[in-house]
Structures are given as structure tokens and as C-alpha cells.
Short mmCIF file of C-alpha atoms and ligand atoms in Angstrom, two decimals:
data_model
loop_
_atom_site.label_atom_id
_atom_site.label_comp_id
_atom_site.label_asym_id
_atom_site.label_seq_id
_atom_site.Cartn_x
_atom_site.Cartn_y
_atom_site.Cartn_z
CA MET R 1 0.00 0.00 0.00
CA ASN R 2 1.55 3.30 -0.97
CA ASN R 3 1.61 6.08 1.62
CA VAL R 4 2.24 3.54 4.42
CA THR R 5 5.70 3.29 5.99
CA ILE R 6 6.40 0.29 8.22
CA PHE R 7 9.61 0.76 10.17
CA ASP R 8 12.18 -1.95 9.96
CA HIS R 9 14.93 -0.83 12.29
CA PRO R 10 16.70 -3.02 14.84
CA VAL R 11 16.67 -0.41 17.61
CA ILE R 12 12.95 0.29 17.19
CA THR R 13 12.20 -3.46 16.99
CA HIS R 14 14.19 -4.02 20.20
CA LYS R 15 12.28 -1.33 22.08
CA LEU R 16 8.97 -2.58 20.69
CA THR R 17 9.66 -6.04 22.15
CA TYR R 18 9.96 -4.66 25.69
CA LEU R 19 6.92 -2.42 25.13
CA ARG R 20 4.85 -5.52 24.32
CA ASP R 21 6.10 -7.51 27.32
CA LYS R 22 3.38 -7.67 29.99
CA ASN R 23 6.05 -7.51 32.72
CA THR R 24 7.15 -4.04 31.63
CA GLY R 25 5.92 -1.51 34.23
CA SER R 26 4.45 1.95 33.60
CA LYS R 27 7.69 3.91 34.05
CA GLN R 28 9.61 1.81 31.55
CA PHE R 29 6.56 1.69 29.25
CA ARG R 30 6.38 5.52 29.19
CA ASP R 31 10.11 5.78 28.48
CA LEU R 32 9.88 3.27 25.62
CA VAL R 33 6.88 4.99 24.00
CA SER R 34 8.71 8.30 24.15
CA GLU R 35 11.96 6.87 22.75
CA ILE R 36 10.20 5.05 19.89
CA ALA R 37 8.29 8.24 19.00
CA MET R 38 11.57 10.16 18.92
CA LEU R 39 13.19 7.59 16.64
CA MET R 40 10.13 7.61 14.35
CA ALA R 41 10.34 11.41 14.05
CA TYR R 42 13.48 11.08 11.91
CA GLU R 43 11.60 9.24 9.18
CA VAL R 44 8.37 11.20 9.53
CA THR R 45 10.27 14.44 8.89
CA ARG R 46 12.35 13.11 5.99
CA ASP R 47 10.48 15.14 3.34
CA PHE R 48 10.52 18.42 5.27
CA GLU R 49 11.74 21.33 3.13
CA THR R 50 15.04 23.08 3.70
CA LYS R 51 16.64 26.27 2.43
CA GLU R 52 20.22 27.47 2.32
CA ILE R 53 21.40 30.23 4.60
CA GLU R 54 24.81 31.77 4.97
CA ILE R 55 26.67 31.19 8.21
CA GLU R 56 30.22 31.57 9.39
CA THR R 57 32.09 28.65 10.90
CA PRO R 58 35.18 29.45 13.00
CA LEU R 59 37.16 28.97 9.74
CA GLN R 60 35.13 30.57 6.92
CA LYS R 61 31.80 31.65 5.53
CA THR R 62 29.66 28.87 4.10
CA LYS R 63 26.14 28.08 2.97
CA ALA R 64 24.23 25.48 4.97
CA LYS R 65 20.65 24.26 5.18
CA VAL R 66 17.93 24.89 7.74
CA LEU R 67 14.30 23.79 7.86
CA SER R 68 12.11 26.15 5.85
CA GLY R 69 8.74 24.48 5.22
CA LYS R 70 5.44 24.78 7.02
CA LYS R 71 5.46 25.04 10.76
CA VAL R 72 4.47 21.88 12.61
CA ALA R 73 1.62 21.02 14.96
CA ILE R 74 1.56 17.74 16.81
CA VAL R 75 -1.82 16.45 17.87
CA PRO R 76 -1.91 13.50 20.29
CA ILE R 77 -5.18 11.57 20.53
CA LEU R 78 -5.99 11.42 24.26
CA ARG R 79 -5.07 9.65 26.30
CA ALA R 80 -2.45 7.31 24.92
CA GLY R 81 -1.14 9.73 22.27
CA LEU R 82 0.18 11.91 25.11
CA GLY R 83 2.95 9.38 25.66
CA MET R 84 4.44 10.22 22.26
CA VAL R 85 4.50 14.02 22.66
CA ASP R 86 7.83 14.49 24.46
CA GLY R 87 9.70 12.21 22.08
CA ILE R 88 8.52 14.15 19.03
CA LEU R 89 9.08 17.51 20.75
CA SER R 90 12.67 16.56 21.48
CA ILE R 91 13.22 16.52 17.70
CA LEU R 92 10.80 19.36 16.82
CA PRO R 93 10.94 21.66 19.85
CA ALA R 94 9.13 24.56 18.14
CA ALA R 95 6.04 22.51 17.25
CA ARG R 96 2.71 23.63 18.68
CA VAL R 97 0.68 20.98 20.47
CA GLY R 98 -3.07 20.46 20.00
CA HIS R 99 -5.18 17.80 21.71
CA ILE R 100 -8.09 15.69 20.52
CA GLY R 101 -9.90 13.61 23.15
CA LEU R 102 -11.50 10.45 21.82
CA TYR R 103 -12.36 7.19 23.49
CA ARG R 104 -13.59 4.00 21.95
CA ASP R 105 -17.05 2.95 23.04
CA PRO R 106 -16.37 -0.57 24.41
CA GLU R 107 -19.62 -1.93 22.90
CA THR R 108 -19.73 -0.37 19.44
CA LEU R 109 -15.93 0.31 19.16
CA GLU R 110 -16.97 3.67 17.62
CA PRO R 111 -14.90 6.74 18.64
CA VAL R 112 -16.60 9.25 20.97
CA GLU R 113 -15.18 12.78 21.02
CA TYR R 114 -14.92 14.57 24.37
CA TYR R 115 -12.25 17.28 23.95
CA CYS R 116 -10.55 19.33 21.28
CA LYS R 117 -8.14 22.24 21.49
CA LEU R 118 -6.00 23.07 18.48
CA PRO R 119 -3.57 25.86 17.53
CA THR R 120 -5.58 28.63 15.81
CA ASP R 121 -3.41 28.44 12.67
CA ILE R 122 -3.78 24.65 12.33
CA ALA R 123 -4.77 25.05 8.64
CA ASP R 124 -1.31 26.43 7.82
CA ARG R 125 0.71 23.79 9.65
CA THR R 126 1.91 20.30 8.90
CA VAL R 127 0.00 18.23 11.44
CA LEU R 128 1.40 15.05 12.99
CA VAL R 129 -1.41 13.02 14.57
CA LEU R 130 -0.05 10.77 17.35
CA ASP R 131 -1.62 7.60 18.71
CA PRO R 132 0.36 4.50 19.75
CA MET R 133 -2.47 2.16 18.66
CA LEU R 134 -4.20 1.88 15.26
CA ALA R 135 -6.75 -0.90 15.87
CA THR R 136 -10.08 -0.63 13.99
CA GLY R 137 -8.85 2.74 12.71
CA GLY R 138 -11.98 4.52 13.97
CA SER R 139 -10.20 6.90 16.35
CA SER R 140 -7.41 7.92 13.97
CA ALA R 141 -9.78 8.32 11.00
CA ALA R 142 -12.15 10.48 13.10
CA ALA R 143 -9.29 12.66 14.38
CA ILE R 144 -8.00 13.20 10.84
CA GLN R 145 -11.50 14.10 9.62
CA TYR R 146 -11.86 16.57 12.47
CA LEU R 147 -8.56 18.21 11.54
CA LYS R 148 -9.59 18.41 7.88
CA ASN R 149 -12.88 20.04 8.92
CA ARG R 150 -10.79 22.65 10.72
CA GLY R 151 -8.84 23.32 7.50
CA ALA R 152 -5.72 21.17 7.94
CA LYS R 153 -4.36 20.15 4.53
CA SER R 154 -1.05 18.51 5.35
CA ILE R 155 -1.55 15.66 7.83
CA LYS R 156 0.59 12.64 8.76
CA LEU R 157 -0.45 9.83 11.09
CA VAL R 158 2.13 8.31 13.45
CA ASN R 159 1.25 5.01 15.21
CA ILE R 160 3.51 2.64 17.10
CA ILE R 161 1.51 -0.56 16.55
CA ALA R 162 -1.13 -1.10 13.86
CA ALA R 163 -3.48 -3.86 12.77
CA PRO R 164 -3.86 -4.33 9.00
CA GLU R 165 -7.60 -3.64 9.42
CA GLY R 166 -6.92 -0.19 10.89
CA ILE R 167 -4.42 0.76 8.21
CA GLU R 168 -6.98 -0.13 5.54
CA VAL R 169 -9.76 1.89 7.19
CA VAL R 170 -7.61 5.03 7.54
CA HIS R 171 -6.06 4.64 4.09
CA ASN R 172 -9.47 4.24 2.42
CA ALA R 173 -10.95 7.22 4.28
CA HIS R 174 -7.88 9.44 3.89
CA PRO R 175 -5.64 8.24 1.04
CA ASP R 176 -3.83 11.59 1.09
CA VAL R 177 -2.54 11.00 4.66
CA PRO R 178 0.78 9.15 4.99
CA ILE R 179 0.76 6.56 7.78
CA TYR R 180 3.91 5.69 9.76
CA VAL R 181 3.90 2.50 11.84
CA ALA R 182 6.70 1.08 14.01
CA GLY R 183 5.23 -2.44 14.08
CA LEU R 184 2.59 -4.06 11.86
CA ASP R 185 0.73 -6.76 13.80
CA GLU R 186 -1.38 -9.75 12.76
CA ARG R 187 -5.03 -8.88 13.37
CA LEU R 188 -7.72 -7.71 15.79
CA ASN R 189 -9.41 -9.98 18.31
CA ASP R 190 -13.21 -10.03 18.85
CA HIS R 191 -12.98 -7.05 21.22
CA GLY R 192 -11.03 -4.91 18.75
CA TYR R 193 -7.67 -5.42 20.50
CA ILE R 194 -4.54 -5.79 18.41
CA LEU R 195 -2.87 -9.23 18.39
CA PRO R 196 -0.19 -9.78 19.56
CA GLY R 197 -0.23 -6.05 20.41
CA LEU R 198 0.62 -4.69 23.85
CA GLY R 199 -2.77 -4.55 25.56
CA ASP R 200 -4.41 -1.25 26.48
CA ALA R 201 -1.88 1.49 25.75
CA GLY R 202 -3.61 4.16 27.88
CA ASP R 203 -3.87 1.89 30.92
CA ARG R 204 -0.26 0.75 30.62
CA LEU R 205 1.03 4.33 30.21
CA PHE R 206 -0.87 5.77 33.12
CA GLY R 207 -1.15 2.75 35.40
CA THR R 208 -4.96 2.72 35.35
CA LYS R 209 -7.07 -0.44 35.23
C1 PRP T 1 -7.14 3.44 22.33
C2 PRP T 1 -5.93 3.91 21.55
C3 PRP T 1 -6.54 4.53 20.32
C4 PRP T 1 -7.75 3.67 20.09
C5 PRP T 1 -7.43 2.74 18.97
O1 PRP T 1 -7.72 4.48 23.01
O2 PRP T 1 -5.11 4.79 22.27
O3 PRP T 1 -6.91 5.89 20.50
O4 PRP T 1 -7.99 2.94 21.30
O5 PRP T 1 -8.54 2.00 18.64
P1 PRP T 1 -9.31 2.17 17.25
O6 PRP T 1 -8.27 2.22 16.18
O7 PRP T 1 -10.15 0.93 17.20
O8 PRP T 1 -10.14 3.41 17.31
P2 PRP T 1 -8.91 4.28 24.04
O9 PRP T 1 -10.22 4.47 23.36
O10 PRP T 1 -8.71 3.00 24.79
O11 PRP T 1 -8.75 5.53 25.00
P3 PRP T 1 -7.54 5.89 25.99
O12 PRP T 1 -6.35 6.27 25.14
O13 PRP T 1 -8.09 7.04 26.75
O14 PRP T 1 -7.25 4.69 26.86
N1 URA T 2 -6.51 0.28 22.02
C1 URA T 2 -5.46 -0.19 22.74
O1 URA T 2 -4.97 0.48 23.63
N2 URA T 2 -4.98 -1.41 22.43
C2 URA T 2 -5.50 -2.16 21.45
O2 URA T 2 -5.00 -3.27 21.22
C3 URA T 2 -6.59 -1.65 20.73
C4 URA T 2 -7.07 -0.43 21.03
#
């Protein structure tokens, strides 16, 4: 599927293994989510525009490149997307941060919106939507639609683990949105959980349950 990048990097794969492990506690889980998000940011930003400026090294004048494209907004889907914010901000410290609150109705698995606060100039920014889990795809697809309704034109979706079903749903609804996934899993179970997955990302991040 074009527009979908599945990461194949030994360091990310290593961290993903410990993220999945049920014996990994909340502190280590949070650290791993943040570190994986930071590593993913390198690839997600690969097509960012640059321009040449003139600088002076201690030895001579030279031309060198700096980022020049659209400003960036990162938008975590609450709650679990929050765990990816610091990792991305460590690479893109000037990014603005918006929030979209969605939870999955446990019966229907449909996303229910309960909060939204976005930078006022969201339409002019490249928007990185963050959610560790892409399961049925309902939450990510709804968040992207919400951002489009608010005028966003350049959107990328960043997920740590995805089910093939979720990728298909988001890709069909939003073929213009590139999807970045650290680990592509096998399938969903009857309750919409990703297999093998890592369980409930929000609960594991915040120690709820
Ligand atoms: C989880 C996860 C995603 C969503 C993925 O959130 O963080 O947002 O489920 O499932 P989907 O692709 O089928 O929509 P959840 O609804 O459990 O809320 P939480 O982050 O507050 O725990
Ligand atoms: N949300 C999660 O946190 N985990 C899953 O496996 C599916 C949805």
C-alpha cells in the first residue's frame, strides 16, 4: 500500500519487544513509548523542506541548510497519544501541540469525542497526529476528519503498533494522509484489540485499570 511506511529498524524493533512484554511496568513503558516516537520522528520528517542560509564557521563563511517548510503542529489523541509528545518535541521543539480527546465505546468500538483544542493556525501547519495504537482505525480516522474540517491540509499519522484492518480503514478514508507505523501486527481480536499487540496502551502508560 503506498503512503504507508512500516519501520524496519533493529533499535525500534528491540524497544517494541519490551513495550509488548506484559512484565514491563508503567515507568519503563512511558520511556519506551517516548523513545520510539523520537526515533520515528526522523523518518516522519524526511520530506521536510530546507533552504540554504549563509553562516560563518570558525574557519570561513559557508552556505548550509535549515528547515524552511510549514510550521508543525503535533496532535496526540488522548489519552495514549500523550505518551508520544515528548519524544517528538525533542526533535521538533518549536512545534505547537493540540489535543483531541476520543475514546472507543467498548460496545460499538466507535470513537466518541470529548475534547478538542488546536492551535488557531492549524490550517497552515503540517500536522502530525499521534496515537500508539491503530486498531479498527476509527479513532485515527475520526481525528483526521476533524482536523480536515478545521482546515488542515497537510496531515501525517504516526502510530507505534497497527493492525492491518486499521491501516486499511484510515487509508481508504484518507488516502492523502501518509501513515507511519513502528510495528505491523497480525489482526484484531473479537474485542477490537490488536494481536499480539501490547494490551491497552492508555492503561499501561498511566497505570490505570
Ligand atoms: C485506544 C488507543 C486509540 C484507540 C485505537 O484508546 O489509544 O486511540 O484505542 O482504537 P481504534 O483504532 O479501534 O479506534 P482508548 O479508546 O482505549 O482511549 P484511551 O487512550 O483514553 O485509553
Ligand atoms: N486500544 C489499545 O490500547 N490497544 C488495542 O490493542 C486496541 C485499542
